[in-house]
Coordinates of C-alpha atoms in Angstrom, one line a residue:
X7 CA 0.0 0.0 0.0
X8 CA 1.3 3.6 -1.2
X9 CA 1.8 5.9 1.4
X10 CA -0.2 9.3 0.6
X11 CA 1.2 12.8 0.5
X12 CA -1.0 14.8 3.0
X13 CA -1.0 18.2 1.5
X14 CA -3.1 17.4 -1.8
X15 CA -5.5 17.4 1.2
X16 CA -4.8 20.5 3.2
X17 CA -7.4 22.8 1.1
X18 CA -10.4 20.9 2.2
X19 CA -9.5 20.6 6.1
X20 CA -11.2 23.8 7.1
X21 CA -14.7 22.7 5.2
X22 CA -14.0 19.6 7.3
X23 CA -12.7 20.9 10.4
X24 CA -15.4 23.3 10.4
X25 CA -18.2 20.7 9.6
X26 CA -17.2 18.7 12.3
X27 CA -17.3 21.4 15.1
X28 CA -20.7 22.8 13.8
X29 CA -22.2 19.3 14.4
X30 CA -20.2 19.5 17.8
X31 CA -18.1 16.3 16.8
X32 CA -15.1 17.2 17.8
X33 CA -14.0 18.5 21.8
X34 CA -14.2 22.2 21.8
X35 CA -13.9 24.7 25.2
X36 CA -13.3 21.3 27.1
X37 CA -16.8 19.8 25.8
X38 CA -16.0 16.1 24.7
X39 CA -18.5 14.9 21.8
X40 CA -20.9 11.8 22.8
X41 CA -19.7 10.4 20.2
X42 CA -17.0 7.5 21.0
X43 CA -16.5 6.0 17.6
X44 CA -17.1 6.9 13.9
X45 CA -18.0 5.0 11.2
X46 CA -17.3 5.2 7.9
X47 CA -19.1 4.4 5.3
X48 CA -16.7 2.9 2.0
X49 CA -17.4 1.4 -1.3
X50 CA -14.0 2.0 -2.6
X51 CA -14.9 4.4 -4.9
X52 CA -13.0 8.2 -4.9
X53 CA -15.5 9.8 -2.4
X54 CA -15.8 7.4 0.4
X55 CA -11.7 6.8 0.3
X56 CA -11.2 10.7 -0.2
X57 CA -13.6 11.4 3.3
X58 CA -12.2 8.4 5.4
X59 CA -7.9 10.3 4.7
X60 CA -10.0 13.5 5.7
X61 CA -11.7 12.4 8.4
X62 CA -8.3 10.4 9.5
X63 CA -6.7 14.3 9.9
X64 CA -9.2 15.4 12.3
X65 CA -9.8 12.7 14.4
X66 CA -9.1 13.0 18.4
X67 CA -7.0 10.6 20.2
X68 CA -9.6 8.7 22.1
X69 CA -11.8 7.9 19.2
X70 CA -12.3 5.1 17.4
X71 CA -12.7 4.6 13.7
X72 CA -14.8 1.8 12.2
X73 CA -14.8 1.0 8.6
X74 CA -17.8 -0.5 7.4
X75 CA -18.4 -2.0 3.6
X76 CA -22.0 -3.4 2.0
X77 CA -21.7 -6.1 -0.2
X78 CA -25.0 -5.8 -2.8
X79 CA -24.0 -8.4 -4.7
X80 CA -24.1 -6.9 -8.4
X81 CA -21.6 -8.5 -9.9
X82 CA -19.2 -11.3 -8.0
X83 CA -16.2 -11.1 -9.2
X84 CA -15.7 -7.0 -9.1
X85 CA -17.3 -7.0 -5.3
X86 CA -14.7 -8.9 -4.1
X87 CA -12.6 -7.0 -5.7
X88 CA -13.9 -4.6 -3.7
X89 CA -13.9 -6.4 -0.6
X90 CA -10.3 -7.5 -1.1
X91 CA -9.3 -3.6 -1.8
X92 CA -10.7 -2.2 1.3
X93 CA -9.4 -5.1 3.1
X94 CA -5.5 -3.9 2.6
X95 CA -6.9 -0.5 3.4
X96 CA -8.1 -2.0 6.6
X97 CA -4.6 -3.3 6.9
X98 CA -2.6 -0.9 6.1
X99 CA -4.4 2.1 8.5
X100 CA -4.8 -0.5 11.6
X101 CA -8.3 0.0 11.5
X102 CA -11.2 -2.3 11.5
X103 CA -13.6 -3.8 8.8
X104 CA -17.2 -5.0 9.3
X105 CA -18.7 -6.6 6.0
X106 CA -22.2 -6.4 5.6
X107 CA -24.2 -8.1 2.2
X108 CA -27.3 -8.4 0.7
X109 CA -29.8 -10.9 1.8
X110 CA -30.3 -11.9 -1.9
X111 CA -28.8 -15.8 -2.2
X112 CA -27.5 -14.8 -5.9
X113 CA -23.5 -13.6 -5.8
X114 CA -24.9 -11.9 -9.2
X115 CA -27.6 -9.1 -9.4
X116 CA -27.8 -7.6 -13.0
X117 CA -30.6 -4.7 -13.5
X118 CA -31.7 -4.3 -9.7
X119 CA -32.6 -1.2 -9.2
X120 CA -31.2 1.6 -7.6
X121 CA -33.7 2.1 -4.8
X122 CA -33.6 -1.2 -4.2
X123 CA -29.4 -1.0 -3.5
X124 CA -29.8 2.1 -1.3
X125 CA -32.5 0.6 0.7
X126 CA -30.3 -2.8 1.6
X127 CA -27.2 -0.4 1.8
X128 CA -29.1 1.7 4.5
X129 CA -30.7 -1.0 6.5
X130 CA -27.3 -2.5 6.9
X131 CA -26.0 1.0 7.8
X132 CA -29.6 1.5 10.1
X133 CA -28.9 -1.8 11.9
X134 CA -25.3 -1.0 12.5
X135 CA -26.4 2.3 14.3
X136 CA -29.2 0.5 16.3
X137 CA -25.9 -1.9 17.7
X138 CA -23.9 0.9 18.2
X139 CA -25.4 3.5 20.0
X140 CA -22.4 5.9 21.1
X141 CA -21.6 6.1 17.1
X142 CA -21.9 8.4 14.4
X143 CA -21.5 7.4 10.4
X144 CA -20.2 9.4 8.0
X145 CA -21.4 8.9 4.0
X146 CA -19.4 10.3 1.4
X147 CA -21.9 11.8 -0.6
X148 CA -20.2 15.2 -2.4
X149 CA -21.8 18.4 -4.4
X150 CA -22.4 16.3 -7.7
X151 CA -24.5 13.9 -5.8
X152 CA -26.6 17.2 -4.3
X153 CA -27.0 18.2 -7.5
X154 CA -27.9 14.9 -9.5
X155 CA -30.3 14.1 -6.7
X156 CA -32.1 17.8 -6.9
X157 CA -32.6 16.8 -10.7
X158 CA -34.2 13.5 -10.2
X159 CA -36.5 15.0 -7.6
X160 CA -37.2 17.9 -10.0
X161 CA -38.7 15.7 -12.8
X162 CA -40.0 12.7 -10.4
X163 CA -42.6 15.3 -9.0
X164 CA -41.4 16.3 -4.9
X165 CA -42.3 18.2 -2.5
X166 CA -40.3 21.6 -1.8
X167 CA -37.8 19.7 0.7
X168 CA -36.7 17.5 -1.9
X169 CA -34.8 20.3 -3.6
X170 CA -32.6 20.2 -0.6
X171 CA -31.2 17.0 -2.3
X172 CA -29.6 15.0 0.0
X173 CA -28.9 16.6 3.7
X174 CA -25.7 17.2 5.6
X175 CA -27.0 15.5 8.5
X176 CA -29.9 12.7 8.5
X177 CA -31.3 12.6 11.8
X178 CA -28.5 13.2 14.6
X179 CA -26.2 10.3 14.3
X180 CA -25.7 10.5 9.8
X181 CA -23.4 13.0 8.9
X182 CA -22.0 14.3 5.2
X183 CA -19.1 16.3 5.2
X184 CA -18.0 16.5 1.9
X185 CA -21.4 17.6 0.6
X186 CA -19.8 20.9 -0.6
X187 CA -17.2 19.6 -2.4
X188 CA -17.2 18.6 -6.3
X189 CA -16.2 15.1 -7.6
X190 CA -13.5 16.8 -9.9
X191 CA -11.8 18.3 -7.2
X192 CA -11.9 15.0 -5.3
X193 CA -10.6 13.1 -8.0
X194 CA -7.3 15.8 -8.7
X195 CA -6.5 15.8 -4.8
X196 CA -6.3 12.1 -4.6
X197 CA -4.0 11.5 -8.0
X198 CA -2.3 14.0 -6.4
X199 CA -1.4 12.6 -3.4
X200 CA -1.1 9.1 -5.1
X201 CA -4.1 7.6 -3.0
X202 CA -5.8 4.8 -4.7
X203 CA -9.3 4.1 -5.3
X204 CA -11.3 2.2 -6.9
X205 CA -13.2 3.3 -10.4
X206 CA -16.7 1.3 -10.7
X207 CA -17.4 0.8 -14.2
X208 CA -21.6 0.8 -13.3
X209 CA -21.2 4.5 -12.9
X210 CA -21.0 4.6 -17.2
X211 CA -24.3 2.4 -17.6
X212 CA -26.9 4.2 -18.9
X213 CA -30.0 2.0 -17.8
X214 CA -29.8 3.6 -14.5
X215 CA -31.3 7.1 -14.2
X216 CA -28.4 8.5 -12.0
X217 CA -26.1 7.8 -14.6
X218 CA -28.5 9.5 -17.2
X219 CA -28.3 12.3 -15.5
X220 CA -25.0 12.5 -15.0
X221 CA -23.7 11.8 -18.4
X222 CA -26.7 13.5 -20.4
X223 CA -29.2 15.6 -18.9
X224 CA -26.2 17.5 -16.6
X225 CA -24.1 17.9 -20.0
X226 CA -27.1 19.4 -22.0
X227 CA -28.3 21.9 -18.9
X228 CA -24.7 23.0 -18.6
X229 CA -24.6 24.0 -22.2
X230 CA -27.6 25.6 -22.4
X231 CA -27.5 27.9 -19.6
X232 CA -23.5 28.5 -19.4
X233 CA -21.4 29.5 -17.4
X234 CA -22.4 27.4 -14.3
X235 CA -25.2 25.1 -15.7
X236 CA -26.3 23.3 -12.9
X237 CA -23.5 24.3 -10.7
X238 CA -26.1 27.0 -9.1
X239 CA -28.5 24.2 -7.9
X240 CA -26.0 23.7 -5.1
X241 CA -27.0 27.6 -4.0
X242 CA -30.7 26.8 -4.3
X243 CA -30.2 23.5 -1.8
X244 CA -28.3 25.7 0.4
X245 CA -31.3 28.2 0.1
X246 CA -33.9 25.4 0.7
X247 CA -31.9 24.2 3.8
X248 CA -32.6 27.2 5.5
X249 CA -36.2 28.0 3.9
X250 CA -37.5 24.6 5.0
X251 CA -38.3 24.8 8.8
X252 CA -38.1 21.3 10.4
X253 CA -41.3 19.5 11.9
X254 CA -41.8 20.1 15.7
X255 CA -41.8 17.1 17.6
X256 CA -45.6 17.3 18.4
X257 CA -46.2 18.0 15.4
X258 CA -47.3 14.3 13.9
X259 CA -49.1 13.4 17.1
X260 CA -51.2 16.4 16.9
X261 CA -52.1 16.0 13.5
X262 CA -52.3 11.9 12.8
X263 CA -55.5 10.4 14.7
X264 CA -53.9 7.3 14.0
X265 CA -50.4 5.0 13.3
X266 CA -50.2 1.4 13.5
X267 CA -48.5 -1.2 11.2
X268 CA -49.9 -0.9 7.8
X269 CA -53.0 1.4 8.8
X270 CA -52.5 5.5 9.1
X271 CA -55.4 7.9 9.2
X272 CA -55.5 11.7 10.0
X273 CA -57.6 14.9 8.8
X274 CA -56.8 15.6 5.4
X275 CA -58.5 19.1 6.4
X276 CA -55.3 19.6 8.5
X277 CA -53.2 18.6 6.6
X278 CA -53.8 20.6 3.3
X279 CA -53.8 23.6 5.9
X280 CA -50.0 22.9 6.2
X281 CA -47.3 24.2 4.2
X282 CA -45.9 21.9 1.2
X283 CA -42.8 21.5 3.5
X284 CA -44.2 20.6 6.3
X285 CA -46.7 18.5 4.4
X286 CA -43.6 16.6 2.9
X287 CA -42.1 16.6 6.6
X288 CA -45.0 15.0 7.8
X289 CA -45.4 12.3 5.4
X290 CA -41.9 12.0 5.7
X291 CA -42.2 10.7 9.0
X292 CA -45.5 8.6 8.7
X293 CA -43.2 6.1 6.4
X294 CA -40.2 6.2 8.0
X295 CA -42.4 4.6 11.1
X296 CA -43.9 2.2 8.9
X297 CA -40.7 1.5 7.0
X298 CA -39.8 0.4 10.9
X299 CA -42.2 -2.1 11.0
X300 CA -40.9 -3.8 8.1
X301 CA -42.9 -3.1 5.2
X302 CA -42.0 -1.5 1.4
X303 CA -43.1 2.7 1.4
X304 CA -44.6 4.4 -1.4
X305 CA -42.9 7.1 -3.4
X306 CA -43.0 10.3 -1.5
X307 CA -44.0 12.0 -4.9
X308 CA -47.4 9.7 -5.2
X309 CA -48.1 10.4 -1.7
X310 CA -47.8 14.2 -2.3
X311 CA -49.5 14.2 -5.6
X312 CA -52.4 12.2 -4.2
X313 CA -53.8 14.0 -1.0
X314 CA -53.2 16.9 -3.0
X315 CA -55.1 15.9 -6.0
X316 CA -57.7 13.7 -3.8
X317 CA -61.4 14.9 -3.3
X318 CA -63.1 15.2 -0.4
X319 CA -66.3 13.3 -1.9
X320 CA -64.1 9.9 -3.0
X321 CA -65.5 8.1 -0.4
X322 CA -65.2 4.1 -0.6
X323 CA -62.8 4.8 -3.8
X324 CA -59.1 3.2 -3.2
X325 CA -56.4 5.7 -4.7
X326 CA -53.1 2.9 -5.5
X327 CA -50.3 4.8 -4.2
X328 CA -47.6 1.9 -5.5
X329 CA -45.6 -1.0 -2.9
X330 CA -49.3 -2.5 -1.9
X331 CA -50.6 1.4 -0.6
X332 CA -53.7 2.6 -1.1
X333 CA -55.4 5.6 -0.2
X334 CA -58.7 6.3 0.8
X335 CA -61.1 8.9 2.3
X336 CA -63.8 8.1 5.1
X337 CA -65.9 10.8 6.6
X338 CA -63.0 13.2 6.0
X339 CA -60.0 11.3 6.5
X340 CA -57.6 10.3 4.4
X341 CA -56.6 6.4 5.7
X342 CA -53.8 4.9 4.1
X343 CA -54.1 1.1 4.6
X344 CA -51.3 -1.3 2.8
X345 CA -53.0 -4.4 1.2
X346 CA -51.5 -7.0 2.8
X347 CA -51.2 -10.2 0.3
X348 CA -50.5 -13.3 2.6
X349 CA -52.8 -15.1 4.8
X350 CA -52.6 -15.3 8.4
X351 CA -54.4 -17.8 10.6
X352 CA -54.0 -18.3 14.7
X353 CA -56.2 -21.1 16.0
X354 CA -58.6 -19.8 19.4
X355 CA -58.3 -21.6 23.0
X356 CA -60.2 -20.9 25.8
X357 CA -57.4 -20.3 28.7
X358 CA -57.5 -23.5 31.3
X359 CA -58.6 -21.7 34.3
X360 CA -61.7 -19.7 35.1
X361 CA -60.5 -15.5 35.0
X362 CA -57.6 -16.6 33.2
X363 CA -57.6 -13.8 30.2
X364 CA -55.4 -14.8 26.7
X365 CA -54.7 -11.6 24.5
X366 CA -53.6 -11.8 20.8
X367 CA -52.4 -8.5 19.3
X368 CA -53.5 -9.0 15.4
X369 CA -51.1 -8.6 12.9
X370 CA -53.1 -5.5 11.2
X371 CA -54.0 -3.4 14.4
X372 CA -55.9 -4.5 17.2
X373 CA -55.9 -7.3 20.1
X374 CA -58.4 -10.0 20.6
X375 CA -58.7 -11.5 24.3
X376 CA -60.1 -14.7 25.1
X377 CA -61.5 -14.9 29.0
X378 CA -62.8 -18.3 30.5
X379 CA -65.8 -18.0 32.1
X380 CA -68.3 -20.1 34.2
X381 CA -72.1 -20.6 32.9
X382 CA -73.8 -18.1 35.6
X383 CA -70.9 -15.2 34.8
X384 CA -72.0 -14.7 30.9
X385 CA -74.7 -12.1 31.7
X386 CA -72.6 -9.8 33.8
X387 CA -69.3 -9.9 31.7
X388 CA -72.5 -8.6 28.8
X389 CA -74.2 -5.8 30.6
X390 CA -72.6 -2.4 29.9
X391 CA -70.4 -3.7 26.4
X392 CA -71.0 -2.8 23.0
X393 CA -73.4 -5.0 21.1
X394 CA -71.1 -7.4 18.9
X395 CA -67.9 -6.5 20.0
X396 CA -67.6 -9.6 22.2
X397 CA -69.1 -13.5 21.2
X398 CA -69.0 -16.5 23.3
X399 CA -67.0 -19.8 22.4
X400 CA -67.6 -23.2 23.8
X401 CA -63.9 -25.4 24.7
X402 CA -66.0 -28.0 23.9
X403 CA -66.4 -26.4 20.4
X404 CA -62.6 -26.6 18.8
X405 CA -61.5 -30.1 18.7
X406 CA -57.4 -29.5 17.7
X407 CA -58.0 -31.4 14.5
X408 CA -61.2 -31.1 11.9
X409 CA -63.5 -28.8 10.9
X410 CA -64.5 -27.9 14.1
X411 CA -61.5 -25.9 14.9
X412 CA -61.6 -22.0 15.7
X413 CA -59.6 -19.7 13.9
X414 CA -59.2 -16.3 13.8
X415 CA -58.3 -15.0 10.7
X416 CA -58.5 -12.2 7.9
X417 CA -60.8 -12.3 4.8
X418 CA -59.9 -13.7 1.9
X419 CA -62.2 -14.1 -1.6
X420 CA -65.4 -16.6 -1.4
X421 CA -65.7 -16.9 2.4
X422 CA -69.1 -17.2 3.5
X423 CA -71.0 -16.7 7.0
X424 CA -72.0 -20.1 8.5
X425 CA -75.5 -20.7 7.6
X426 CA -78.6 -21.2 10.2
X427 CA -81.2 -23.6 9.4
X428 CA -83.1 -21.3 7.8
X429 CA -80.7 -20.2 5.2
X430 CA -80.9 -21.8 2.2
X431 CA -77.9 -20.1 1.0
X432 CA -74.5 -19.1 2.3
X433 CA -74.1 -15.2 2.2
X434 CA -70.9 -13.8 1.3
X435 CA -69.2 -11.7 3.7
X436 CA -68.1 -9.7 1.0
X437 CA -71.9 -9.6 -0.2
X438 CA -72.7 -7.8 3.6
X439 CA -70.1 -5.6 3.3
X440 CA -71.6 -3.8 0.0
X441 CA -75.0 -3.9 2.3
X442 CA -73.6 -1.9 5.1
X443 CA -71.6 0.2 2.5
X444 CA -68.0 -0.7 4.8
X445 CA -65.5 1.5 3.9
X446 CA -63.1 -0.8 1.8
X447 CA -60.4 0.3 4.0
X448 CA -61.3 -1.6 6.6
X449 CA -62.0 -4.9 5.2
X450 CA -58.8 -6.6 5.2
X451 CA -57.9 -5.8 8.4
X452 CA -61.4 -6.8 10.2
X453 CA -60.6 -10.0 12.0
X454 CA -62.9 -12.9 11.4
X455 CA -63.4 -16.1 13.6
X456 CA -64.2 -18.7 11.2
X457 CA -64.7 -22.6 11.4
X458 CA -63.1 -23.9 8.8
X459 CA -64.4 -22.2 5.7
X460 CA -67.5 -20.5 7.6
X461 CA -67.0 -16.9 8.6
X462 CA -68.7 -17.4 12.5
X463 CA -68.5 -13.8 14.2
X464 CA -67.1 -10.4 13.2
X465 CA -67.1 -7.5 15.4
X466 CA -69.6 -5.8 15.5
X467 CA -71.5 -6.6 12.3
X468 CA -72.6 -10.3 12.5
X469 CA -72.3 -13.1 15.2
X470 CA -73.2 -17.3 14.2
X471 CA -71.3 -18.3 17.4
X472 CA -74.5 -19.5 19.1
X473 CA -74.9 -22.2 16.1
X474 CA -71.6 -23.6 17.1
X475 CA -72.3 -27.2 18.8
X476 CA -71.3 -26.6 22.4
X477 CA -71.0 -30.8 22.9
X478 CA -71.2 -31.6 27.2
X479 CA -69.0 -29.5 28.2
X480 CA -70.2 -25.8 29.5
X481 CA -66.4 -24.2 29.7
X482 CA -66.9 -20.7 27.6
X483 CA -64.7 -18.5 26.6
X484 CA -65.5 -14.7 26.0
X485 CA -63.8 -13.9 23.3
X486 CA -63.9 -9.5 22.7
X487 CA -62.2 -7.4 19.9
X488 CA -60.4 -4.0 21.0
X489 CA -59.7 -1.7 18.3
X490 CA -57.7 1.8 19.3
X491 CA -60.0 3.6 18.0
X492 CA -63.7 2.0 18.2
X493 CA -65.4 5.3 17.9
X494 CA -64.2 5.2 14.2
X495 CA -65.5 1.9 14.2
X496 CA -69.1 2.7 14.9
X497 CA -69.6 4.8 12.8
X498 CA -70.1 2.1 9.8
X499 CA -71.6 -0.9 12.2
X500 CA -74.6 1.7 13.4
X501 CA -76.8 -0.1 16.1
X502 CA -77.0 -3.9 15.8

């Protein structure tokens, strides 16, 4: 390994130096940071090797360093290239490497996408942050990125925060401190000081739209508007910075009536009364919760373009908002529910002793409890509840193999209610649903008890549990449905 010249580098320590005490990273007037470590984020490339020799000029004594390096599995043999690279960098600087990778089982990924590769990147980096929490990680993003980022947003359709581009600072633990330096200036520092990196030949394919940008849309802006081109988009994200107030922390909980996995709802009223930054703020932070609980976000631009475009009227309409989101508005609100696609089944027991109370929190919002009960206690644990919201189950009812089992479950296409003997045909639950004019939104996440393929009870719109065969045994189990917000609720099941 070359050893590099330092003062190729000397120019960019005051943008650094002075980064770093702004953000209160380094000890100043005998404050010491509560940072113990940094982490650096490297793919090899120029950027991420020009900010680890920076940031290796500035550190203090007692801090660590840790070098960390995502693996996304694009092509096999120039990642471990890659891997084998920063590995004598590793070496050579005495510092540690961790080695993340994607979860994909192929070594080669051709034509995945680029949101795709940042999301794995930055769950490995999210993860790392979450083990680690007396350290800060540094990205090596640089002006050109600003800039190629403010141009996808431009034509993508954003709110007015994304013409910030990418920030200096994500949260208070992600920092970029190269953000105002160009890539061509990178590049000429680190020939200069004979420091090598690593050149990815991706960065000249076309097929992705960075790379578009870069290599034709930047080129043709820059000649048609010279001198600077698109250099002066780096003033207008400077501008937007300081334009763009950030959300107060009560903010969301004032204005969202509701959050939980996979269901949000809150007055679209309010929330055109905000500002288009604060709108984009807001949403902001409604996915980055949901991303949290593990499931694929929607394009902040459909989002935007949506509740903006949206009527109040569209009730029962969904809106597809892309990922499995949908939008929808109900007596004012705009819900956004995501359309979960597999099945989910838990078999129903009634506990083994009497005031012995099982609870189930439901997958989509909700908990069910299951209480055992004696015979003479049914009419008390009645008087005072909601109609419907509670049925009663016999043990003797749920044999563990057979039709006869209990489940609880979610609705799925052709499910019917279980019949009396005066039926002469099985209803459809979905045929009672477009009789009580449900909201859509809130079918899929309505839980059913069903016995075998017969829907039995629903909350509050239909209970059969009184057909179920109780056999000789009297054990009953109340089994009651609590929704966070069953106000919302009655408003569609009216009085049973």
């Amino acid at each position: 390994m070359i050893t590099p010249s330092p003062e190729p580098l000397a120019p960019f320590d005051e943008i650094v130096r002075s980064f770093l005490l702004h953000h209160g990273l380094l000890p100043e007037n005998g404050h010491r940071p509560s940072f113990d470590e940094w982490a650096i984020g490297l793919s090899g490339g120029g950027d991420s090797i020009f900010l680890l020799h920076l940031l290796l000029r500035h550190r203090p004594s007692h801090l660590r360093i840790q070098l960390l390096h995502f693996d996304h599995h694009t092509e096999e043999t120039r990642n471990l290239s890659d891997r084998i690279f920063l590995s004598e960098i590793s070496k050579s600087l005495e510092l540690p490497l961790l080695l993340g990778e994607s979860p994909s089982p192929e070594k080669s990924r051709s034509g995945v996408s680029e949101t795709v590769l940042r999301q794995e990147r930055h769950t490995f980096f999210e993860q790392y942050l979450s083990d680690h929490p007396h350290s800060a990680l540094f990205l090596g993003h640089q002006a050109d990125d600003r800039i190629e980022t403010i141009l996808s947003n431009l034509f993508q359709g954003g709110g007015p925060r994304s013409l910030i581009g990418i920030s200096p600072t994500t949260g208070n633990r992600i920092f970029r401190p190269i953000l105002t330096i160009r890539r061509d200036d990178i590049r000429e520092a680190l020939n200069l000081a004979n420091i090598p990196y690593v050149n990815d030949p991706s960065n000249q394919d076309t097929s992705h739209l960075r790379n578009r940008i870069r290599h034709n849309l930047r080129p043709f802006l820059d000649q048609f508007f010279p001198p600077h081109g698109t250099r002066h988009l780096e003033h207008l994200a400077f501008l937007m910075e300081r334009e763009i107030p950030d959300l107060p922390p009560d903010h969301p909980l004032l204005l969202c009536e509701e959050e939980s996995e996979g269901h949000i709802r809150f007055s679209l009223f309010l929330y055109r009364s905000l500002k288009p930054s604060l709108q984009g703020l807001f949403l902001r932070w409604l996915m980055k919760r949901q991303a949290g609980y593990g499931l694929p976000v929607p394009p902040e631009r459909n989002l935007l373009r949506t509740l903006q475009e949206i009527r109040f009227q569209s009730e029962n309409r969904p809106f597809p908002l892309g990922q499995g989101w949908y939008i929808h508005v109900v007596l004012g609100r705009a819900v956004l529910v995501y359309q979960y696609s597999e099945s989910w089944t838990q078999k129903i027991a009634v506990p083994n002793r009497e005031g012995e109370n099982l609870r189930i929190r439901l997958p989509r919002g909700g908990t069910l409890s299951v209480l055992r009960l004696s015979a003479e206690e049914v009419a008390n644990h009645f008087l005072g509840r909601s109609p419907g919201m509670s049925c009663l189950i016999h043990a003797s009812g749920q044999p563990e193999e057979g039709d006869g089992t209990l489940d609880i479950t979610y609705w799925r296409p052709g499910l019917h209610i279980l019949p009396g003997k005066e039926d002469r045909n099985p209803l459809l639950v979905s045929s009672l649903w477009r009789s009580r004019k449900i909201a859509e939104v809130y079918r899929r996440r309505w839980p059913i008890l069903c016995q075998g393929q017969s829907a039995v009870w629903m909350p509050g719109l239909f209970d059969r549990s009184s057909l179920l065969d109780p056999g000789n045994n009297d054990v009953l189990g109340l089994l009651t449905y609590q929704e966070r917000e069953r106000s919302e609720w009655k408003k569609f099941l009216g009085n049973p």
